[in-house]
Structures are given as structure tokens and as C-alpha cells.
mmCIF file of C-alpha atoms in Angstrom:
data_model
loop_
_atom_site.group_PDB
_atom_site.id
_atom_site.type_symbol
_atom_site.label_atom_id
_atom_site.label_comp_id
_atom_site.label_asym_id
_atom_site.label_seq_id
_atom_site.Cartn_x
_atom_site.Cartn_y
_atom_site.Cartn_z
ATOM 1 C CA MET A 1 0.096 0.013 -0.049
ATOM 2 C CA ASN A 2 1.012 3.578 -0.786
ATOM 3 C CA GLU A 3 1.868 6.042 2.012
ATOM 4 C CA LYS A 4 -1.484 7.572 1.571
ATOM 5 C CA ASN A 5 -3.642 4.758 1.900
ATOM 6 C CA ASP A 6 -1.665 4.099 5.177
ATOM 7 C CA VAL A 7 -2.777 7.242 6.601
ATOM 8 C CA GLU A 8 -6.014 7.001 5.326
ATOM 9 C CA ILE A 9 -6.196 3.519 7.113
ATOM 10 C CA ALA A 10 -4.912 5.239 10.292
ATOM 11 C CA ARG A 11 -7.795 7.764 9.979
ATOM 12 C CA LYS A 12 -10.550 5.526 9.731
ATOM 13 C CA PHE A 13 -8.722 3.354 12.752
ATOM 14 C CA LEU A 14 -8.763 6.199 14.845
ATOM 15 C CA ASP A 15 -12.603 7.285 13.762
ATOM 16 C CA PHE A 16 -13.393 3.493 14.638
ATOM 17 C CA MET A 17 -11.797 4.017 18.115
ATOM 18 C CA VAL A 18 -13.336 6.905 18.983
ATOM 19 C CA ASP A 19 -16.936 5.944 17.855
ATOM 20 C CA TYR A 20 -16.595 2.780 19.719
ATOM 21 C CA TYR A 21 -15.428 4.092 22.993
ATOM 22 C CA ALA A 22 -18.387 6.659 22.419
ATOM 23 C CA LEU A 23 -20.956 4.338 21.681
ATOM 24 C CA MET A 24 -19.955 2.291 24.707
ATOM 25 C CA ARG A 25 -20.216 5.352 27.234
ATOM 26 C CA ARG A 26 -23.757 6.100 25.749
ATOM 27 C CA HIS A 27 -24.889 2.605 26.369
ATOM 28 C CA THR A 28 -22.794 1.683 29.586
ATOM 29 C CA GLY A 29 -21.806 2.716 32.689
ATOM 30 C CA GLU A 30 -19.036 1.332 34.740
ATOM 31 C CA THR A 31 -20.289 -0.650 37.187
ATOM 32 C CA THR A 32 -17.209 -2.826 38.332
ATOM 33 C CA GLU A 33 -14.362 -2.104 40.591
ATOM 34 C CA TYR A 34 -12.038 -1.336 37.854
ATOM 35 C CA LYS A 35 -13.008 0.704 34.486
ATOM 36 C CA ARG A 36 -12.873 -1.228 31.184
ATOM 37 C CA ASN A 37 -10.128 1.449 30.098
ATOM 38 C CA SER A 38 -8.037 1.136 33.257
ATOM 39 C CA HIS A 39 -4.616 -0.257 33.827
ATOM 40 C CA GLY A 40 -6.030 -2.552 36.756
ATOM 41 C CA PHE A 41 -8.742 -4.206 34.380
ATOM 42 C CA SER A 42 -6.268 -4.619 31.433
ATOM 43 C CA MET A 43 -3.384 -5.850 33.903
ATOM 44 C CA LEU A 44 -5.630 -8.796 35.370
ATOM 45 C CA TYR A 45 -6.947 -9.334 31.689
ATOM 46 C CA ALA A 46 -3.621 -9.646 30.418
ATOM 47 C CA LEU A 47 -2.430 -12.197 33.655
ATOM 48 C CA ARG A 48 -5.095 -14.144 32.962
ATOM 49 C CA GLY A 49 -2.964 -15.499 29.705
ATOM 50 C CA TYR A 50 -0.179 -16.240 31.487
ATOM 51 C CA ARG A 51 -1.930 -18.523 34.399
ATOM 52 C CA ASN A 52 0.218 -21.321 33.597
ATOM 53 C CA GLN A 53 3.647 -19.510 33.502
ATOM 54 C CA SER A 54 5.740 -17.128 35.447
ATOM 55 C CA ILE A 55 6.123 -13.210 33.830
ATOM 56 C CA THR A 56 8.612 -10.807 35.387
ATOM 57 C CA MET A 57 7.347 -7.357 36.437
ATOM 58 C CA THR A 58 9.851 -6.096 33.918
ATOM 59 C CA LYS A 59 8.885 -7.851 30.888
ATOM 60 C CA PHE A 60 5.028 -7.397 32.070
ATOM 61 C CA ALA A 61 5.320 -3.352 32.364
ATOM 62 C CA TYR A 62 7.037 -3.446 28.470
ATOM 63 C CA GLU A 63 3.747 -5.240 27.552
ATOM 64 C CA MET A 64 1.911 -3.325 29.259
ATOM 65 C CA GLY A 65 3.366 0.014 28.099
ATOM 66 C CA ILE A 66 3.719 1.488 31.417
ATOM 67 C CA THR A 67 6.759 1.814 33.535
ATOM 68 C CA LYS A 68 8.080 -0.253 36.276
ATOM 69 C CA GLN A 69 7.355 2.249 38.776
ATOM 70 C CA GLN A 70 3.573 2.246 37.595
ATOM 71 C CA LEU A 71 3.290 -1.236 37.604
ATOM 72 C CA THR A 72 4.546 -1.369 41.063
ATOM 73 C CA LYS A 73 1.641 0.620 42.017
ATOM 74 C CA LEU A 74 -0.685 -1.316 40.563
ATOM 75 C CA VAL A 75 0.635 -4.581 41.577
ATOM 76 C CA ASN A 76 0.657 -3.090 45.469
ATOM 77 C CA ASP A 77 -3.049 -2.042 44.758
ATOM 78 C CA LEU A 78 -4.138 -5.538 43.220
ATOM 79 C CA GLU A 79 -2.071 -7.280 45.628
ATOM 80 C CA GLU A 80 -3.746 -5.403 48.474
ATOM 81 C CA LYS A 81 -7.239 -7.139 47.437
ATOM 82 C CA GLY A 82 -5.589 -10.686 46.775
ATOM 83 C CA TYR A 83 -6.114 -10.458 42.521
ATOM 84 C CA VAL A 84 -2.354 -11.131 42.303
ATOM 85 C CA GLU A 85 1.133 -12.357 43.880
ATOM 86 C CA ARG A 86 4.291 -11.768 43.555
ATOM 87 C CA SER A 87 7.350 -14.502 43.708
ATOM 88 C CA LEU A 88 10.762 -14.128 43.659
ATOM 89 C CA ASN A 89 12.967 -15.829 41.242
ATOM 90 C CA LYS A 90 15.064 -18.360 43.483
ATOM 91 C CA GLU A 91 18.560 -17.984 41.707
ATOM 92 C CA ASN A 92 18.498 -14.170 40.996
ATOM 93 C CA ARG A 93 16.250 -12.753 43.759
ATOM 94 C CA ARG A 94 16.433 -8.954 41.826
ATOM 95 C CA GLN A 95 13.616 -10.624 39.538
ATOM 96 C CA VAL A 96 9.834 -10.661 40.646
ATOM 97 C CA TYR A 97 7.590 -12.335 39.176
ATOM 98 C CA ILE A 98 3.978 -11.878 39.257
ATOM 99 C CA SER A 99 0.716 -13.895 38.632
ATOM 100 C CA ILE A 100 -3.082 -13.744 38.833
ATOM 101 C CA THR A 101 -4.512 -15.340 41.815
ATOM 102 C CA ASP A 102 -7.489 -17.569 41.680
ATOM 103 C CA GLU A 103 -9.663 -14.858 43.573
ATOM 104 C CA GLY A 104 -8.243 -12.279 40.778
ATOM 105 C CA VAL A 105 -9.450 -14.736 38.282
ATOM 106 C CA ILE A 106 -12.619 -14.937 39.683
ATOM 107 C CA HIS A 107 -13.021 -11.065 40.300
ATOM 108 C CA LEU A 108 -11.797 -10.647 36.173
ATOM 109 C CA GLU A 109 -14.479 -13.014 35.370
ATOM 110 C CA LYS A 110 -17.063 -11.188 36.975
ATOM 111 C CA MET A 111 -16.113 -7.999 35.368
ATOM 112 C CA ILE A 112 -15.892 -9.658 32.161
ATOM 113 C CA GLY A 113 -19.606 -10.708 32.742
ATOM 114 C CA GLU A 114 -20.818 -7.465 33.575
ATOM 115 C CA LEU A 115 -19.156 -5.770 30.390
ATOM 116 C CA ALA A 116 -20.413 -8.483 28.369
ATOM 117 C CA HIS A 117 -24.024 -7.701 29.663
ATOM 118 C CA GLU A 118 -23.553 -4.098 29.053
ATOM 119 C CA THR A 119 -22.329 -4.751 25.474
ATOM 120 C CA LEU A 120 -25.373 -7.144 25.049
ATOM 121 C CA ILE A 121 -27.365 -4.069 25.739
ATOM 122 C CA THR A 122 -25.625 -1.634 23.318
ATOM 123 C CA LEU A 123 -25.782 -4.356 20.909
ATOM 124 C CA SER A 124 -29.851 -4.526 21.116
ATOM 125 C CA ALA A 125 -29.893 -1.298 19.179
ATOM 126 C CA PHE A 126 -28.734 -2.927 16.049
ATOM 127 C CA THR A 127 -30.344 -5.503 13.466
ATOM 128 C CA ASP A 128 -29.297 -8.869 12.963
ATOM 129 C CA GLU A 129 -27.373 -8.547 10.089
ATOM 130 C CA GLU A 130 -25.835 -5.404 11.738
ATOM 131 C CA LYS A 131 -24.713 -7.738 14.968
ATOM 132 C CA GLU A 132 -23.067 -10.266 11.905
ATOM 133 C CA ARG A 133 -21.079 -7.664 10.471
ATOM 134 C CA ILE A 134 -20.151 -6.643 14.181
ATOM 135 C CA TYR A 135 -19.148 -9.879 15.050
ATOM 136 C CA SER A 136 -17.075 -10.778 11.878
ATOM 137 C CA CYS A 137 -15.301 -7.385 11.965
ATOM 138 C CA SER A 138 -14.646 -7.731 15.653
ATOM 139 C CA ALA A 139 -13.116 -11.451 14.931
ATOM 140 C CA GLU A 140 -10.881 -10.190 11.942
ATOM 141 C CA LEU A 141 -9.289 -7.314 14.209
ATOM 142 C CA SER A 142 -8.812 -9.866 17.145
ATOM 143 C CA GLU A 143 -6.994 -11.874 15.098
ATOM 144 C CA LEU A 144 -4.856 -9.137 13.580
ATOM 145 C CA PHE A 145 -4.186 -7.600 17.144
ATOM 146 C CA ARG A 146 -3.046 -10.999 18.589
ATOM 147 C CA LYS A 147 -0.616 -11.082 15.444
ATOM 148 C CA ASP A 148 0.611 -7.804 16.258
ATOM 149 C CA ALA A 149 1.237 -9.123 19.956
ATOM 150 C CA GLU A 150 3.037 -11.769 19.147
ATOM 151 C CA ILE A 151 5.248 -9.567 17.233
ATOM 152 C CA PHE A 152 5.696 -7.639 20.184
ATOM 153 C CA LYS A 153 6.516 -10.062 22.517
ATOM 154 C CA LYS A 154 9.305 -11.489 19.997
ATOM 155 C CA LYS A 155 10.563 -7.965 19.978
ATOM 156 C CA TYR A 156 10.958 -7.920 23.713
ATOM 157 C CA GLU A 157 13.134 -11.224 23.925
ATOM 158 C CA THR A 158 15.198 -10.084 21.492
ATOM 159 C CA LYS A 159 16.278 -6.770 23.350
#
């Protein structure tokens, strides 16, 4: 694609993100302890993907796009609530790992359920054909974003 098309794609994607955010704000409230766009929600959601493996705070901060100091503050808050836990690397005590707890998974699933309910209310304004288009576009975008996430993770590993 040429540069003009890339700029048009970027603008159209930005339009989509702003329109989606406005749509969700119009039709839903913030009924959970963590707002859907908060780092706390994002962190728990992302940690769910590491349920069966360890991740260091440094690597996770990089993946989240936040500083280690910001992550430490978030972990302190979530650890106090029992949603995450820290552990030290036995060979290198400077390496701290974080993981989501069973209680954190339960809390996250509750938040996801509430958000899904709110999304159902939003979707009720659309026809069946429009819902099918939303489903198809969402599935395709999710697949592309997961591909980008894998590239991002590999980039970190080579640093």
C-alpha cells in the first residue's frame, strides 16, 4: 500500500476507536471496581494469559506499555485486594514474578460478565445483519491484534 492509503487507514481506524468508545460510553455505565479502560482491568486481563507460566514485572511492564514504577503501584493495589501475587526468582532475587490469583480470576470473570451484559444492551440497538457484521469485523480485528501482540513479545525477547 502506498503512504496515502496508510494515512487513510490510520485515520479510519482512529475514527473507529473514538466511535466505539463513544458508543460504549453512551450505552453503558461503569459498574465494576475497575473501569474497562483502566490499567487494573487490562493488567488482570493480560495476566490471565500467563495463568500457567511466570512473567517478570519488567517484561510485563514492557508489554503493558507502562513504567516499572507504574506497574509496582498497580501490583501493590491488586496484591492488597488478593488479585495478584509476587514471587522471587530463587537464583536471582532481583527478579520478581507476578501472577493472577484464583481470587483475581474470579474477580476478572465477574467484570467480564458485567461488561458482556452491558455490551449486549448496546448490541440490542442493531439489526441481526448489523450484529453479524460487528461479529465478523471484531473477530478479524482480534486476530490481527493478536498477531501484533506476538510480534511485540518477540521484539522484547530479542532486547
